[in-house]
Amino acid sequence: DQQVKQNSPSLSVQEGRISILNCDYTNSMFDYFLWYKKYPAEGPTFLISISSIKDKNEDGRFTVFLNKSAKHLSLHIVPSQPGDSAVYFCAATGGSQGNLIFGKGTKLSVKP
Amino acid sequence: KAGVTQTPRYLIKTRGQQVTLSCSPISGHRSVSWYQQTPGQGLQFLFEYFSETQRNKGNFPGRFSGRQFSNSRSEMNVSTLELGDSALYLCASSWDSRNTEAFFGQGTRLTVV
């Protein structure tokens, strides 16, 4: 069973608008969440993270929101740029395990 | 500061052979984790090492093994290769054992024919 789910395989957004990528998790032991961006045939690039003691973290155009009661987090990209087109992965860690559990990714396309 | 380095970048092997992949973490990082990425499956956790000890292992057969050296460099080995082992193998390093900020290498693309 998937502990981290990204239910939208793809998302298309116009340049300059907001991109919202969503992620749900089931394991209440998760206490740290990360977002990665990935281009084909390359390793994922770390974007932003959030601890479960916070509900929001911002870094430039990227903001991550965490709703613990709903076990839901989202990544907002404002404004979206064509260079943001990539696959975005949500990951979680916590409890006794030190490894990251990844969602299956959302492919973002930002159209000029 | 150099990033995570994985070698080789590309590899073609025949079914039944074995392969060893290498990962050099960011200087100062003691945690190294390995992941397999295949189309449609996302990133699947293989194993994690911290200070030369395997702390965690994913749900992969015993043909997949790894180790970490005293300088934190890590290797993973796959024996008796199968066609289904064709994938992008990614290594991530982190300063802490909880991977609260893990950085990935470029990966090794393994093709089994």
mmCIF file of C-alpha atoms in Angstrom, chain A residues 34-36 43-49 100 102, chain B residues 1-6 23-27 29 31-35 43 90-96 99-107:
data_model
loop_
_atom_site.group_PDB
_atom_site.id
_atom_site.type_symbol
_atom_site.label_atom_id
_atom_site.label_comp_id
_atom_site.label_asym_id
_atom_site.label_seq_id
_atom_site.Cartn_x
_atom_site.Cartn_y
_atom_site.Cartn_z
ATOM 1 C CA LEU A 34 10.278 17.086 1.251
ATOM 2 C CA TRP A 35 9.621 18.118 -2.332
ATOM 3 C CA TYR A 36 11.936 17.257 -5.204
ATOM 4 C CA GLY A 43 18.715 12.752 -10.107
ATOM 5 C CA PRO A 44 15.995 14.563 -8.147
ATOM 6 C CA THR A 45 16.823 18.094 -7.019
ATOM 7 C CA PHE A 46 15.825 19.086 -3.488
ATOM 8 C CA LEU A 47 13.398 22.017 -3.501
ATOM 9 C CA ILE A 48 11.897 22.627 -0.101
ATOM 10 C CA SER A 49 10.974 20.779 3.074
ATOM 11 C CA LEU A 100 12.398 8.666 2.393
ATOM 12 C CA PHE A 102 8.220 8.845 -2.238
ATOM 13 C CA LYS B 1 31.407 21.717 -2.278
ATOM 14 C CA ALA B 2 31.110 18.749 -4.621
ATOM 15 C CA GLY B 3 27.722 17.087 -4.914
ATOM 16 C CA VAL B 4 26.846 13.415 -4.779
ATOM 17 C CA THR B 5 28.823 11.500 -7.401
ATOM 18 C CA GLN B 6 27.628 8.245 -8.889
ATOM 19 C CA CYS B 23 28.299 6.472 -4.771
ATOM 20 C CA SER B 24 30.447 9.174 -3.203
ATOM 21 C CA PRO B 25 28.376 11.353 -0.848
ATOM 22 C CA ILE B 26 28.757 15.044 -0.166
ATOM 23 C CA SER B 27 31.745 15.679 2.091
ATOM 24 C CA HIS B 29 27.534 13.428 5.016
ATOM 25 C CA SER B 31 24.066 8.777 5.538
ATOM 26 C CA VAL B 32 23.782 7.172 2.117
ATOM 27 C CA SER B 33 20.546 5.752 0.726
ATOM 28 C CA TRP B 34 19.894 3.909 -2.520
ATOM 29 C CA TYR B 35 16.718 4.025 -4.614
ATOM 30 C CA LEU B 43 11.408 5.830 -6.464
ATOM 31 C CA LEU B 90 19.871 6.764 -7.447
ATOM 32 C CA CYS B 91 22.007 7.450 -4.434
ATOM 33 C CA ALA B 92 21.199 10.145 -1.882
ATOM 34 C CA SER B 93 23.349 11.514 0.902
ATOM 35 C CA SER B 94 22.379 13.372 4.040
ATOM 36 C CA TRP B 95 24.243 14.748 7.049
ATOM 37 C CA ASP B 96 21.715 13.188 9.430
ATOM 38 C CA ASN B 99 17.369 12.328 5.739
ATOM 39 C CA THR B 100 15.711 15.644 6.526
ATOM 40 C CA GLU B 101 17.654 17.166 3.655
ATOM 41 C CA ALA B 102 18.816 14.467 1.279
ATOM 42 C CA PHE B 103 20.699 15.306 -1.918
ATOM 43 C CA PHE B 104 20.749 12.996 -4.894
ATOM 44 C CA GLY B 105 23.367 12.075 -7.430
ATOM 45 C CA GLN B 106 22.733 11.965 -11.181
ATOM 46 C CA GLY B 107 22.053 8.244 -11.038
#
